[in-house]
Amino acid sequence: MKDKFIKAYTENITRPGADKLLAWIESSDFFTAPASTRFHLSSPGGLLEHSLHVFERMKAICANEATITPGFNEPSMETIAICGLLHDICKANFYAVEMRNRKNDQGRWEQYPFYVVDDKLPYGHGEKSVYIVSGFMRLSREEAMAIRWHMGFSDNDFKGGGYSVGNAFEKFPLAVLLHIADLQATYLDETGEKT
């Protein structure tokens, strides 16, 4: 899967700084990190797999919207790749493994590894992904909004009473599409992978 990610990245993301961002990704735990602590793809390589799922969903959604929605401007493949592959880059270097206790089938206590959050850069979720990517290459406003708001109405801003996600969705269709792709990947592609 790592090779598939690198191929999709290098074939589609060519703007200045993309090479430096890829080098940073390769120096991080992005390819071995889980996608979550205990929900979807909470296993080694889960973040990589989820990112590829979202990229594939984004390609399909954008192509479909171009055929059914009058006036829809289909984003470039570079934009689709940036949003799909990098929306959760905030989860690189984000998890740690701790040992927990549980009873096995024989009723004996045993230790098992468990992912925990070890956030060394507590900057939020979507906003942290925008921050990391922007440190290497320039994002368009729509790309930044899509990545920032990909969590949709489960984002902490909305949970706290904010309305920014709805405003972003009204102004930036790409944000809606990335959110949908993330949901589809999580709940359709990865449901059998939950632990």
GROMACS .gro file of C-alpha atoms in nm:
model
  195
    1MET     CA    1   0.000   0.000   0.000
    2LYS     CA    2   0.289   0.235   0.065
    3ASP     CA    3   0.395   0.202  -0.300
    4LYS     CA    4   0.038   0.271  -0.413
    5PHE     CA    5   0.027   0.588  -0.200
    6ILE     CA    6   0.364   0.713  -0.326
    7LYS     CA    7   0.260   0.644  -0.687
    8ALA     CA    8  -0.071   0.829  -0.645
    9TYR     CA    9   0.107   1.114  -0.468
   10THR     CA   10   0.395   1.160  -0.713
   11GLU     CA   11   0.182   1.119  -1.026
   12ASN     CA   12  -0.076   1.373  -0.912
   13ILE     CA   13   0.080   1.620  -0.667
   14THR     CA   14   0.348   1.822  -0.843
   15ARG     CA   15   0.333   2.174  -0.700
   16PRO     CA   16   0.642   2.328  -0.540
   17GLY     CA   17   0.717   2.172  -0.202
   18ALA     CA   18   0.537   1.843  -0.272
   19ASP     CA   19   0.868   1.655  -0.273
   20LYS     CA   20   0.963   1.796   0.067
   21LEU     CA   21   0.623   1.706   0.210
   22LEU     CA   22   0.657   1.350   0.082
   23ALA     CA   23   1.002   1.328   0.243
   24TRP     CA   24   0.845   1.443   0.572
   25ILE     CA   25   0.569   1.183   0.538
   26GLU     CA   26   0.830   0.912   0.480
   27SER     CA   27   1.023   1.025   0.789
   28SER     CA   28   0.707   1.005   1.003
   29ASP     CA   29   0.500   0.704   1.107
   30PHE     CA   30   0.230   0.785   0.847
   31PHE     CA   31   0.267   0.450   0.670
   32THR     CA   32   0.251   0.242   0.990
   33ALA     CA   33   0.013   0.447   1.207
   34PRO     CA   34  -0.345   0.340   1.274
   35ALA     CA   35  -0.639   0.547   1.147
   36SER     CA   36  -0.783   0.561   1.500
   37THR     CA   37  -0.728   0.424   1.850
   38ARG     CA   38  -1.023   0.184   1.848
   39PHE     CA   39  -1.268   0.273   1.571
   40HIS     CA   40  -1.196   0.234   1.199
   41LEU     CA   41  -0.869   0.069   1.096
   42SER     CA   42  -0.714   0.076   1.442
   43SER     CA   43  -0.423  -0.138   1.327
   44PRO     CA   44  -0.076  -0.078   1.184
   45GLY     CA   45  -0.106   0.082   0.841
   46GLY     CA   46  -0.466   0.188   0.902
   47LEU     CA   47  -0.396   0.556   0.832
   48LEU     CA   48  -0.234   0.470   0.501
   49GLU     CA   49  -0.523   0.244   0.401
   50HIS     CA   50  -0.785   0.502   0.503
   51SER     CA   51  -0.609   0.777   0.307
   52LEU     CA   52  -0.611   0.563  -0.006
   53HIS     CA   53  -0.980   0.479   0.045
   54VAL     CA   54  -1.069   0.847   0.073
   55PHE     CA   55  -0.865   0.929  -0.238
   56GLU     CA   56  -1.049   0.661  -0.439
   57ARG     CA   57  -1.386   0.780  -0.307
   58MET     CA   58  -1.298   1.142  -0.393
   59LYS     CA   59  -1.214   1.048  -0.751
   60ALA     CA   60  -1.547   0.868  -0.792
   61ILE     CA   61  -1.755   1.137  -0.621
   62CYS     CA   62  -1.603   1.422  -0.820
   63ALA     CA   63  -1.644   1.238  -1.152
   64ASN     CA   64  -2.006   1.161  -1.065
   65GLU     CA   65  -2.084   1.519  -0.961
   66ALA     CA   66  -1.942   1.641  -1.292
   67THR     CA   67  -2.205   1.435  -1.476
   68ILE     CA   68  -2.511   1.512  -1.260
   69THR     CA   69  -2.465   1.861  -1.114
   70PRO     CA   70  -2.505   2.150  -1.359
   71GLY     CA   71  -2.225   2.403  -1.326
   72PHE     CA   72  -2.008   2.177  -1.112
   73ASN     CA   73  -1.642   2.248  -1.177
   74GLU     CA   74  -1.465   1.916  -1.141
   75PRO     CA   75  -1.148   1.968  -0.936
   76SER     CA   76  -0.811   1.880  -1.081
   77MET     CA   77  -0.664   1.540  -1.006
   78GLU     CA   78  -0.400   1.723  -0.804
   79THR     CA   79  -0.666   1.878  -0.581
   80ILE     CA   80  -0.842   1.543  -0.542
   81ALA     CA   81  -0.513   1.375  -0.448
   82ILE     CA   82  -0.417   1.648  -0.201
   83CYS     CA   83  -0.753   1.633  -0.025
   84GLY     CA   84  -0.795   1.257  -0.032
   85LEU     CA   85  -0.442   1.150   0.052
   86LEU     CA   86  -0.355   1.426   0.300
   87HIS     CA   87  -0.678   1.509   0.487
   88ASP     CA   88  -0.567   1.307   0.793
   89ILE     CA   89  -0.194   1.385   0.783
   90CYS     CA   90  -0.252   1.527   1.132
   91LYS     CA   91  -0.252   1.166   1.255
   92ALA     CA   92   0.113   1.112   1.164
   93ASN     CA   93   0.324   1.100   1.481
   94PHE     CA   94  -0.001   1.119   1.679
   95TYR     CA   95  -0.045   0.772   1.830
   96ALA     CA   96   0.156   0.569   2.078
   97VAL     CA   97   0.120   0.211   2.198
   98GLU     CA   98   0.054   0.122   2.561
   99MET     CA   99   0.007  -0.216   2.716
  100ARG     CA  100  -0.333  -0.294   2.870
  101ASN     CA  101  -0.466  -0.595   3.058
  102ARG     CA  102  -0.754  -0.821   2.961
  103LYS     CA  103  -0.872  -1.173   3.030
  104ASN     CA  104  -0.806  -1.427   2.760
  105ASP     CA  105  -1.035  -1.718   2.659
  106GLN     CA  106  -0.905  -1.922   2.953
  107GLY     CA  107  -0.991  -1.646   3.201
  108ARG     CA  108  -0.628  -1.553   3.262
  109TRP     CA  109  -0.505  -1.197   3.255
  110GLU     CA  110  -0.279  -1.108   2.967
  111GLN     CA  111  -0.127  -0.789   2.831
  112TYR     CA  112  -0.208  -0.658   2.485
  113PRO     CA  113  -0.100  -0.350   2.291
  114PHE     CA  114  -0.349  -0.061   2.272
  115TYR     CA  115  -0.322   0.262   2.072
  116VAL     CA  116  -0.347   0.588   2.265
  117VAL     CA  117  -0.331   0.949   2.154
  118ASP     CA  118   0.006   1.114   2.214
  119ASP     CA  119  -0.051   1.452   2.050
  120LYS     CA  120   0.275   1.644   2.039
  121LEU     CA  121   0.120   1.925   1.834
  122PRO     CA  122  -0.229   1.989   1.980
  123TYR     CA  123  -0.361   2.210   1.702
  124GLY     CA  124  -0.695   2.045   1.632
  125HIS     CA  125  -0.776   1.794   1.362
  126GLY     CA  126  -0.852   1.937   1.018
  127GLU     CA  127  -0.674   2.261   1.100
  128LYS     CA  128  -0.363   2.065   1.200
  129SER     CA  129  -0.363   1.884   0.865
  130VAL     CA  130  -0.387   2.220   0.685
  131TYR     CA  131  -0.104   2.354   0.902
  132ILE     CA  132   0.126   2.059   0.828
  133VAL     CA  133   0.064   2.060   0.451
  134SER     CA  134   0.096   2.440   0.432
  135GLY     CA  135   0.438   2.417   0.593
  136PHE     CA  136   0.561   2.251   0.273
  137MET     CA  137   0.338   2.361  -0.014
  138ARG     CA  138   0.068   2.614  -0.086
  139LEU     CA  139  -0.295   2.503  -0.073
  140SER     CA  140  -0.576   2.671  -0.261
  141ARG     CA  141  -0.843   2.822  -0.038
  142GLU     CA  142  -1.091   2.548  -0.139
  143GLU     CA  143  -0.837   2.271  -0.064
  144ALA     CA  144  -0.765   2.424   0.276
  145MET     CA  145  -1.136   2.452   0.356
  146ALA     CA  146  -1.204   2.096   0.243
  147ILE     CA  147  -0.925   1.953   0.458
  148ARG     CA  148  -1.011   2.177   0.754
  149TRP     CA  149  -1.380   2.079   0.756
  150HIS     CA  150  -1.360   1.715   0.641
  151MET     CA  151  -1.500   1.601   0.977
  152GLY     CA  152  -1.825   1.782   0.899
  153PHE     CA  153  -2.075   1.813   1.179
  154SER     CA  154  -1.874   1.589   1.412
  155ASP     CA  155  -1.602   1.856   1.425
  156ASN     CA  156  -1.541   2.002   1.771
  157ASP     CA  157  -1.625   2.354   1.647
  158PHE     CA  158  -1.977   2.242   1.561
  159LYS     CA  159  -2.012   2.038   1.880
  160GLY     CA  160  -1.924   2.356   2.069
  161GLY     CA  161  -2.202   2.551   1.898
  162GLY     CA  162  -2.012   2.696   1.603
  163TYR     CA  163  -2.161   2.736   1.258
  164SER     CA  164  -1.842   2.753   1.053
  165VAL     CA  165  -1.875   2.405   0.905
  166GLY     CA  166  -2.214   2.485   0.751
  167ASN     CA  167  -2.082   2.815   0.619
  168ALA     CA  168  -1.780   2.635   0.469
  169PHE     CA  169  -2.002   2.372   0.307
  170GLU     CA  170  -2.219   2.644   0.148
  171LYS     CA  171  -1.919   2.826   0.002
  172PHE     CA  172  -1.685   2.538  -0.085
  173PRO     CA  173  -1.843   2.231  -0.249
  174LEU     CA  174  -1.510   2.047  -0.229
  175ALA     CA  175  -1.545   2.048   0.151
  176VAL     CA  176  -1.879   1.868   0.125
  177LEU     CA  177  -1.737   1.612  -0.117
  178LEU     CA  178  -1.432   1.538   0.098
  179HIS     CA  179  -1.654   1.494   0.401
  180ILE     CA  180  -1.874   1.249   0.209
  181ALA     CA  181  -1.569   1.060   0.079
  182ASP     CA  182  -1.435   1.034   0.435
  183LEU     CA  183  -1.769   0.900   0.558
  184GLN     CA  184  -1.795   0.650   0.274
  185ALA     CA  185  -1.441   0.526   0.332
  186THR     CA  186  -1.495   0.494   0.707
  187TYR     CA  187  -1.841   0.341   0.711
  188LEU     CA  188  -1.857   0.153   0.380
  189ASP     CA  189  -1.500   0.049   0.299
  190GLU     CA  190  -1.374  -0.002   0.652
  191THR     CA  191  -1.668  -0.129   0.858
  192GLY     CA  192  -1.541  -0.486   0.855
  193GLU     CA  193  -1.208  -0.363   0.988
  194LYS     CA  194  -1.340  -0.213   1.313
  195THR     CA  195  -1.204  -0.358   1.634
   0.00000   0.00000   0.00000
